[in-house]
PDB file of C-alpha atoms in Angstrom:
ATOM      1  CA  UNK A 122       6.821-207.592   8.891  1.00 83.00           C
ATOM      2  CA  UNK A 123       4.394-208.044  11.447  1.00 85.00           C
ATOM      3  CA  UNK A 124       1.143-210.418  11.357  1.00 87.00           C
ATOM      4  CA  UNK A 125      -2.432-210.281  12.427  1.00 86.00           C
ATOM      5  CA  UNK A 126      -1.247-211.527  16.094  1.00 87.00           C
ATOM      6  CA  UNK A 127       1.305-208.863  16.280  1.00 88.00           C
ATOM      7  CA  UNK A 128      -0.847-205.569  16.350  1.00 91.00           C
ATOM      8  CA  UNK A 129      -1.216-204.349  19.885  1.00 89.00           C
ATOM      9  CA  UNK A 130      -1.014-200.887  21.160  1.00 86.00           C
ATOM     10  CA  UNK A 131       2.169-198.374  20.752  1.00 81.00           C
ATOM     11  CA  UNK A 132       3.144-200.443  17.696  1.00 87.00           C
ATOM     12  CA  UNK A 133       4.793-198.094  14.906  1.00 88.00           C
ATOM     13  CA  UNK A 134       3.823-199.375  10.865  1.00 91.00           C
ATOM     14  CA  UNK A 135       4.320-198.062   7.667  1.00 92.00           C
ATOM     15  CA  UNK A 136       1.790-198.278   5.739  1.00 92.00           C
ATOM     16  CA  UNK A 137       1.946-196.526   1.567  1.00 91.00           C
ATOM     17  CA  UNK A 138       5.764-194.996   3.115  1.00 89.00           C
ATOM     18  CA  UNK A 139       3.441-193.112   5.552  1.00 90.00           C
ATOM     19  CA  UNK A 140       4.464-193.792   9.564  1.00 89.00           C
ATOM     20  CA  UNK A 141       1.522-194.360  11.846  1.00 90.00           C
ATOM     21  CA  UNK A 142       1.460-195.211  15.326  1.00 86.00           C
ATOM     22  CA  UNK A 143      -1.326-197.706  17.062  1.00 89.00           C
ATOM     23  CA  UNK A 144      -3.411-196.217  19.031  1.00 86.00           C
ATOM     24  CA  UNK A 145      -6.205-198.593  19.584  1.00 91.00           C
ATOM     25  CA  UNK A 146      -5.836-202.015  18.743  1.00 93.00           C
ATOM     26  CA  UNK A 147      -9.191-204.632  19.045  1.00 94.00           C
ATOM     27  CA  UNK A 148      -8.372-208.241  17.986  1.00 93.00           C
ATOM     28  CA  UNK A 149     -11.980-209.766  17.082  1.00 93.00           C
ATOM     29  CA  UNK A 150     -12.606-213.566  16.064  1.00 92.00           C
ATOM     30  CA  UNK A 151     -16.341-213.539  14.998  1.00 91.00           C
ATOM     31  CA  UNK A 152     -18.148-217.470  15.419  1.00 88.00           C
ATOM     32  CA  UNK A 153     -18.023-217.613  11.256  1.00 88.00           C
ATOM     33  CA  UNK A 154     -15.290-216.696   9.170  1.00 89.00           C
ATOM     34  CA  UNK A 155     -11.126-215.125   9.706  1.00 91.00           C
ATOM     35  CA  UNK A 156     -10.439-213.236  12.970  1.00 93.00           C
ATOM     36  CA  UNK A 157      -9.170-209.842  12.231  1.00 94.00           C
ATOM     37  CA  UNK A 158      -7.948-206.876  14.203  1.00 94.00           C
ATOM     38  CA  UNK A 159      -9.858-203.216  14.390  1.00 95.00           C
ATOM     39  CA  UNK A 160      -7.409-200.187  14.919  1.00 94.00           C
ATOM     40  CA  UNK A 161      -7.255-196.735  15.500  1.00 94.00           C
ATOM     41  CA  UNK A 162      -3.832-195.453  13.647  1.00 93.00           C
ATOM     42  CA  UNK A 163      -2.330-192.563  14.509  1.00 87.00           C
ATOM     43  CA  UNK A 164      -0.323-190.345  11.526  1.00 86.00           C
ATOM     44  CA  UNK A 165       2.731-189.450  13.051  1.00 79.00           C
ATOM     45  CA  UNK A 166       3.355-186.419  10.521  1.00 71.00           C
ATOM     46  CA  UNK A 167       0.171-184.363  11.598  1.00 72.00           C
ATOM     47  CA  UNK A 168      -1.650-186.441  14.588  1.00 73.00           C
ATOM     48  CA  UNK A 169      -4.583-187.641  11.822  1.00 83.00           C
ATOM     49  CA  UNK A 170      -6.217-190.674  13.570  1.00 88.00           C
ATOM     50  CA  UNK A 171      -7.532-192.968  10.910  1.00 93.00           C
ATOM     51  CA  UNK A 172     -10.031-196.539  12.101  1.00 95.00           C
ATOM     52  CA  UNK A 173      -8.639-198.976  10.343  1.00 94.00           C
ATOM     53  CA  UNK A 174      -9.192-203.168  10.143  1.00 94.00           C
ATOM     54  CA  UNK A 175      -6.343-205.587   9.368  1.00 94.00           C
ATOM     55  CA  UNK A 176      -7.370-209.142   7.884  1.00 92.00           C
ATOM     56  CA  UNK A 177      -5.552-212.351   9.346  1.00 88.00           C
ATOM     57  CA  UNK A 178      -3.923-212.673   5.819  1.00 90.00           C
ATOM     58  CA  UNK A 179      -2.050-209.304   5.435  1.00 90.00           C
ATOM     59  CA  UNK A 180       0.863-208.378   6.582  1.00 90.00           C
ATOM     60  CA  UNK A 181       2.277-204.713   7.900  1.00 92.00           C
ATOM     61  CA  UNK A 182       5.461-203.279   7.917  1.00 93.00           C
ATOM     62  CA  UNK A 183       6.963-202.522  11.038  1.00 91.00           C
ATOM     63  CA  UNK A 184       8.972-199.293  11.929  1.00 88.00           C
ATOM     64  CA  UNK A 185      11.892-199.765  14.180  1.00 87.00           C
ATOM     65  CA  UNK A 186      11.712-196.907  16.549  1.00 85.00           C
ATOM     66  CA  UNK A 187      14.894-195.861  18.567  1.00 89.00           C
ATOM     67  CA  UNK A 188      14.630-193.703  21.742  1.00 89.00           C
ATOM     68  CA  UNK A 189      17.160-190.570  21.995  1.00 92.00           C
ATOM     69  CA  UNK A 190      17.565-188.592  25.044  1.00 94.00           C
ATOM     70  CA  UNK A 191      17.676-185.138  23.666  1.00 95.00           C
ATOM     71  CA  UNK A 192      17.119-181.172  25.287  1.00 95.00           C
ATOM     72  CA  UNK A 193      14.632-178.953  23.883  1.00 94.00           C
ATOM     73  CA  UNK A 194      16.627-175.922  22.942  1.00 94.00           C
ATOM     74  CA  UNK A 195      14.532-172.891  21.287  1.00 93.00           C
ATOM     75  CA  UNK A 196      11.500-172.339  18.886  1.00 91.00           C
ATOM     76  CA  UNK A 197      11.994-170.605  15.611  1.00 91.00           C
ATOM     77  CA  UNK A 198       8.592-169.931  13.976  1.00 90.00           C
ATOM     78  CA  UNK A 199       7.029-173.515  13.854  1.00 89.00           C
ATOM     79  CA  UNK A 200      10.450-175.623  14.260  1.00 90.00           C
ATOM     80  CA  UNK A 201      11.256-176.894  17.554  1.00 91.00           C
ATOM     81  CA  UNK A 202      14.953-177.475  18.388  1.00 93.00           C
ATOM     82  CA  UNK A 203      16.329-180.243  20.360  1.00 93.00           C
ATOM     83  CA  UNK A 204      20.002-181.361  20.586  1.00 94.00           C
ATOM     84  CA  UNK A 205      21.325-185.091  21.436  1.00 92.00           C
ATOM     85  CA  UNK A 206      22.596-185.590  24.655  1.00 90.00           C
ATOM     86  CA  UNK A 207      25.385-187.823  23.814  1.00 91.00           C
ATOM     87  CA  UNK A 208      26.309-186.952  20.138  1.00 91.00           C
ATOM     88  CA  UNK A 209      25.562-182.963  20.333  1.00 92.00           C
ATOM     89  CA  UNK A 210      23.815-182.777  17.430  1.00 91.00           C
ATOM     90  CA  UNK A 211      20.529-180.480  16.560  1.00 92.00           C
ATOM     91  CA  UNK A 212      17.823-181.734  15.095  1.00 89.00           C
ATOM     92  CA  UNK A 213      14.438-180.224  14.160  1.00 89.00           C
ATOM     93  CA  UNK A 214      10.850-180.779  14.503  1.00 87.00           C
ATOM     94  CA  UNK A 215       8.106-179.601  13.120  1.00 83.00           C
ATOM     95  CA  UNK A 216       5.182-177.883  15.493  1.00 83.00           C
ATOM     96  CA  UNK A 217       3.042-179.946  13.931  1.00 76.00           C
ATOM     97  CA  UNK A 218       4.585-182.958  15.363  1.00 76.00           C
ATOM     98  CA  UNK A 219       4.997-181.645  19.476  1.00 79.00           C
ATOM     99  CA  UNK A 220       1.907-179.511  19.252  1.00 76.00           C
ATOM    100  CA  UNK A 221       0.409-181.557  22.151  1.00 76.00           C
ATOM    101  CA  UNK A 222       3.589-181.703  24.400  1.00 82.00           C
ATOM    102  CA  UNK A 223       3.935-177.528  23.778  1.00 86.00           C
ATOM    103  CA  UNK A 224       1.986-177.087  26.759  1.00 89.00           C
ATOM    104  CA  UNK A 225       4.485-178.339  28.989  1.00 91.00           C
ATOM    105  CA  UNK A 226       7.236-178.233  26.946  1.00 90.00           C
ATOM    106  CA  UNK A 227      10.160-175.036  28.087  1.00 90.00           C
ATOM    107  CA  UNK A 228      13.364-174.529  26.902  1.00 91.00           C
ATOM    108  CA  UNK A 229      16.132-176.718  28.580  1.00 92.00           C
ATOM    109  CA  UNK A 230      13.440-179.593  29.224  1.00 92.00           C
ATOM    110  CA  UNK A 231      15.118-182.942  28.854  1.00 93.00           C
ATOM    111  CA  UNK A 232      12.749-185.131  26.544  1.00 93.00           C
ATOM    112  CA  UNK A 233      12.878-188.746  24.224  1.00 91.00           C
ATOM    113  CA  UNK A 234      12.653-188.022  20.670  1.00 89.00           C
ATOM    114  CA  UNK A 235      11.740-191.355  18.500  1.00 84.00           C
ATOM    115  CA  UNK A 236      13.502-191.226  15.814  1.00 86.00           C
ATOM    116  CA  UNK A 237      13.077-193.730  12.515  1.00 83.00           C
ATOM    117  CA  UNK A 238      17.159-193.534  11.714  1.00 83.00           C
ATOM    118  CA  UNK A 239      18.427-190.173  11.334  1.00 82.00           C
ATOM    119  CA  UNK A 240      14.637-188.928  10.960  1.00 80.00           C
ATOM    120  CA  UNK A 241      12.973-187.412  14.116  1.00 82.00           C
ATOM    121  CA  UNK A 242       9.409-188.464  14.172  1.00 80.00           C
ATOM    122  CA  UNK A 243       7.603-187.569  17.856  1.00 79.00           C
ATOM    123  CA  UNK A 244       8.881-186.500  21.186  1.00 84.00           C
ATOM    124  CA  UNK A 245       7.594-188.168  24.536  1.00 85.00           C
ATOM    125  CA  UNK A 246       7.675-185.589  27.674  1.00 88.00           C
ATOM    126  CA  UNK A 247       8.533-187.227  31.080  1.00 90.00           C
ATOM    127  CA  UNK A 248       5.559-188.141  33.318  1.00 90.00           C
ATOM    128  CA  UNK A 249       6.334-185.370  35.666  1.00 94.00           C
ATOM    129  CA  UNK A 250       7.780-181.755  34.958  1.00 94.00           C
ATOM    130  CA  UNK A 251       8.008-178.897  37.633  1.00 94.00           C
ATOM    131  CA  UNK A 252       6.709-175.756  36.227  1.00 95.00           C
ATOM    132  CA  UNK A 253       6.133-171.916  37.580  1.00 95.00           C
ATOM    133  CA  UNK A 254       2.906-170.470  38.454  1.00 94.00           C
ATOM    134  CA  UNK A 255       3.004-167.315  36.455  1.00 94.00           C
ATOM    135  CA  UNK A 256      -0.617-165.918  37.406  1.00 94.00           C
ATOM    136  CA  UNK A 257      -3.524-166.632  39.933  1.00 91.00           C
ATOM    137  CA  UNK A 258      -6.042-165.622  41.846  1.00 88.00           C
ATOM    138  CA  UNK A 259      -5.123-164.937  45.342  1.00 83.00           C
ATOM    139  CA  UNK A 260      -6.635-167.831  47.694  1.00 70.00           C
ATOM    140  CA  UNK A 261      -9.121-166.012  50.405  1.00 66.00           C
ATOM    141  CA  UNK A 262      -8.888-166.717  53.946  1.00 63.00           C
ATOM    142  CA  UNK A 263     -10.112-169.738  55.289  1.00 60.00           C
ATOM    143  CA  UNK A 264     -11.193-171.395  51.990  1.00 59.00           C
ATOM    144  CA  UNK A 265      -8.536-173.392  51.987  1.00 57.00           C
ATOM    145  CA  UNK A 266     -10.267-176.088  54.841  1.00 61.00           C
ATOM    146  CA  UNK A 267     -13.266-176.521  52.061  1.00 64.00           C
ATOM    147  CA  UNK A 268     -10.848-177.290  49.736  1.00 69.00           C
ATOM    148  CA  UNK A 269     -11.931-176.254  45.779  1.00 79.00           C
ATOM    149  CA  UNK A 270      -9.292-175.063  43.298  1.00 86.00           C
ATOM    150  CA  UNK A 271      -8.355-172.420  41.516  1.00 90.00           C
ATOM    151  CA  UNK A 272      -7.161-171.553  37.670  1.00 92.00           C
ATOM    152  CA  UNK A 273      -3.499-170.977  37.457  1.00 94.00           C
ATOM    153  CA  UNK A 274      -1.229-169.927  34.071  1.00 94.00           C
ATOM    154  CA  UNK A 275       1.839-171.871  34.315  1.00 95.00           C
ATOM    155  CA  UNK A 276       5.260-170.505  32.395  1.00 93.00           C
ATOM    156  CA  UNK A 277       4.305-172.539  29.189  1.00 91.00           C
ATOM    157  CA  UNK A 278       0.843-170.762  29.080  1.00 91.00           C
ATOM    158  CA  UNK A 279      -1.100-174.147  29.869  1.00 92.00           C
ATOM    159  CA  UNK A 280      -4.009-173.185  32.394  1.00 93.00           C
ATOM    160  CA  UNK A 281      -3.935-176.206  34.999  1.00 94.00           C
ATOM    161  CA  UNK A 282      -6.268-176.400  38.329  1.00 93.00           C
ATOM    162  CA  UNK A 283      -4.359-176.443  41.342  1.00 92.00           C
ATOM    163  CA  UNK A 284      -5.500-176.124  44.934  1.00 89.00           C
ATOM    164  CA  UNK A 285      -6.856-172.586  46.946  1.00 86.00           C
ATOM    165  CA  UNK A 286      -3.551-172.378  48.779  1.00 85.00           C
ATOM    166  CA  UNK A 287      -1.115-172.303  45.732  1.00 87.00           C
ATOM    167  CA  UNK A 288       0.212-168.325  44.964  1.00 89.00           C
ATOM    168  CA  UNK A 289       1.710-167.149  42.409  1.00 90.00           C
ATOM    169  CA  UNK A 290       5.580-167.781  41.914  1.00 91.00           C
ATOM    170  CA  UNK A 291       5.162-170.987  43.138  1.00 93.00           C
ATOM    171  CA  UNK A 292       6.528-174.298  41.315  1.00 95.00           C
ATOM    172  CA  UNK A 293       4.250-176.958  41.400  1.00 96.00           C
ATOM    173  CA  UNK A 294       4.759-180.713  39.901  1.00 96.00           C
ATOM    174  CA  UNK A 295       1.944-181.491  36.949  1.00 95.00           C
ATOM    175  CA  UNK A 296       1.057-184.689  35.570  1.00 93.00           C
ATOM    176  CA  UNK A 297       2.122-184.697  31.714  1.00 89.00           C
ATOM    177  CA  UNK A 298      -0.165-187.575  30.915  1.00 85.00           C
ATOM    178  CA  UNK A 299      -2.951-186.503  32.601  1.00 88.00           C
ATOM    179  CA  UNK A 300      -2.699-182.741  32.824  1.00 89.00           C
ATOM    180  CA  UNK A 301      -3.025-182.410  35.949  1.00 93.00           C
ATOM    181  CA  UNK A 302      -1.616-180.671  39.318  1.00 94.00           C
ATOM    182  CA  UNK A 303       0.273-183.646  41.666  1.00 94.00           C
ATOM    183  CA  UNK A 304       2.115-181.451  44.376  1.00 94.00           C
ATOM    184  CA  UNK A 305       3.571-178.127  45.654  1.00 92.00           C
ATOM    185  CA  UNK A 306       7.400-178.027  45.613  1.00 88.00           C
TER     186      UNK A 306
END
């Protein structure tokens, strides 16, 4: 059980046997009356982000969250499936649960799945992952000294900006957190 003092950031509750995550976590102690803490809670089911305020006399129940290296296998319809790299087993995930990691998510991707026991609950990319250019424009001569970018569909089908001297075929390094194009490789 954790306290008032205990909320911060990345924190997984239960709350009515439904799992959130904190996403946003204010602690506030007004001049007059009990300090309490103003969230924003995550559902980890469906991504629902609720604002919810926690009193200094209630308590929550914490969720002990266990990291598992596991290897995103194949799609079928909307279950994603990943197998454990040490045990070998499969386990499933609903889309619903990855569909923000699907953009730079492909098949053979190493990934940490947080599981709740034997119960899969989100996955969490690494910060980097190389990916192929699969279409661009062709950079014109002599553009590439102003500098400016240029759309490019990676193999996932995420559209990312990368610079005027980037063709296709090319692998590139992109920024899972941010979204964004770090280097050529």
């Amino acid at each position: 059980m954790a306290v008032l003092n205990d909320l911060r950031n990345g924190l997984v509750i239960r709350l009515n046997d439904i799992i959130y995550t904190i996403v946003d976590c204010q602690h506030v102690k007004p001049g007059k009356g009990s300090a309490f803490a103003r969230t924003k809670i995550k559902r980890i089911t469906d991504g629902a982000v609720l604002d919810r305020t926690f009193r200094s006399n209630e308590t929550v129940e914490t969720v002990r969250v266990m990291d598992h290296k596991m290897q995103y296998m194949y799609r079928d319809g909307d279950i994603l499936w990943f197998m454990d790299n040490e045990s070998f087993e499969q386990h499933t995930l609903p889309m619903t649960l990855v569909e923000d990691s699907l953009k730079f998510l492909k098949e053979g991707e190493t990934v940490t799945v947080k599981m709740d026991g034997q119960v899969p609950l989100a996955i969490e990319l690494p910060n980097f992952v190389e990916l192929q250019i699969v279409e661009t424009d062709p950079g014109l001569r002599g553009d590439t000294v102003s500098g400016g970018s240029k759309r490019a569909t990676l193999e996932t089908g995420e559209v990312v900006n990368v610079p005027l001297f980037v063709q296709n075929e090319t692998r590139i390094k992109v920024d899972t957190r941010t979204g964004k194009y770090v280097e050529r490789i």
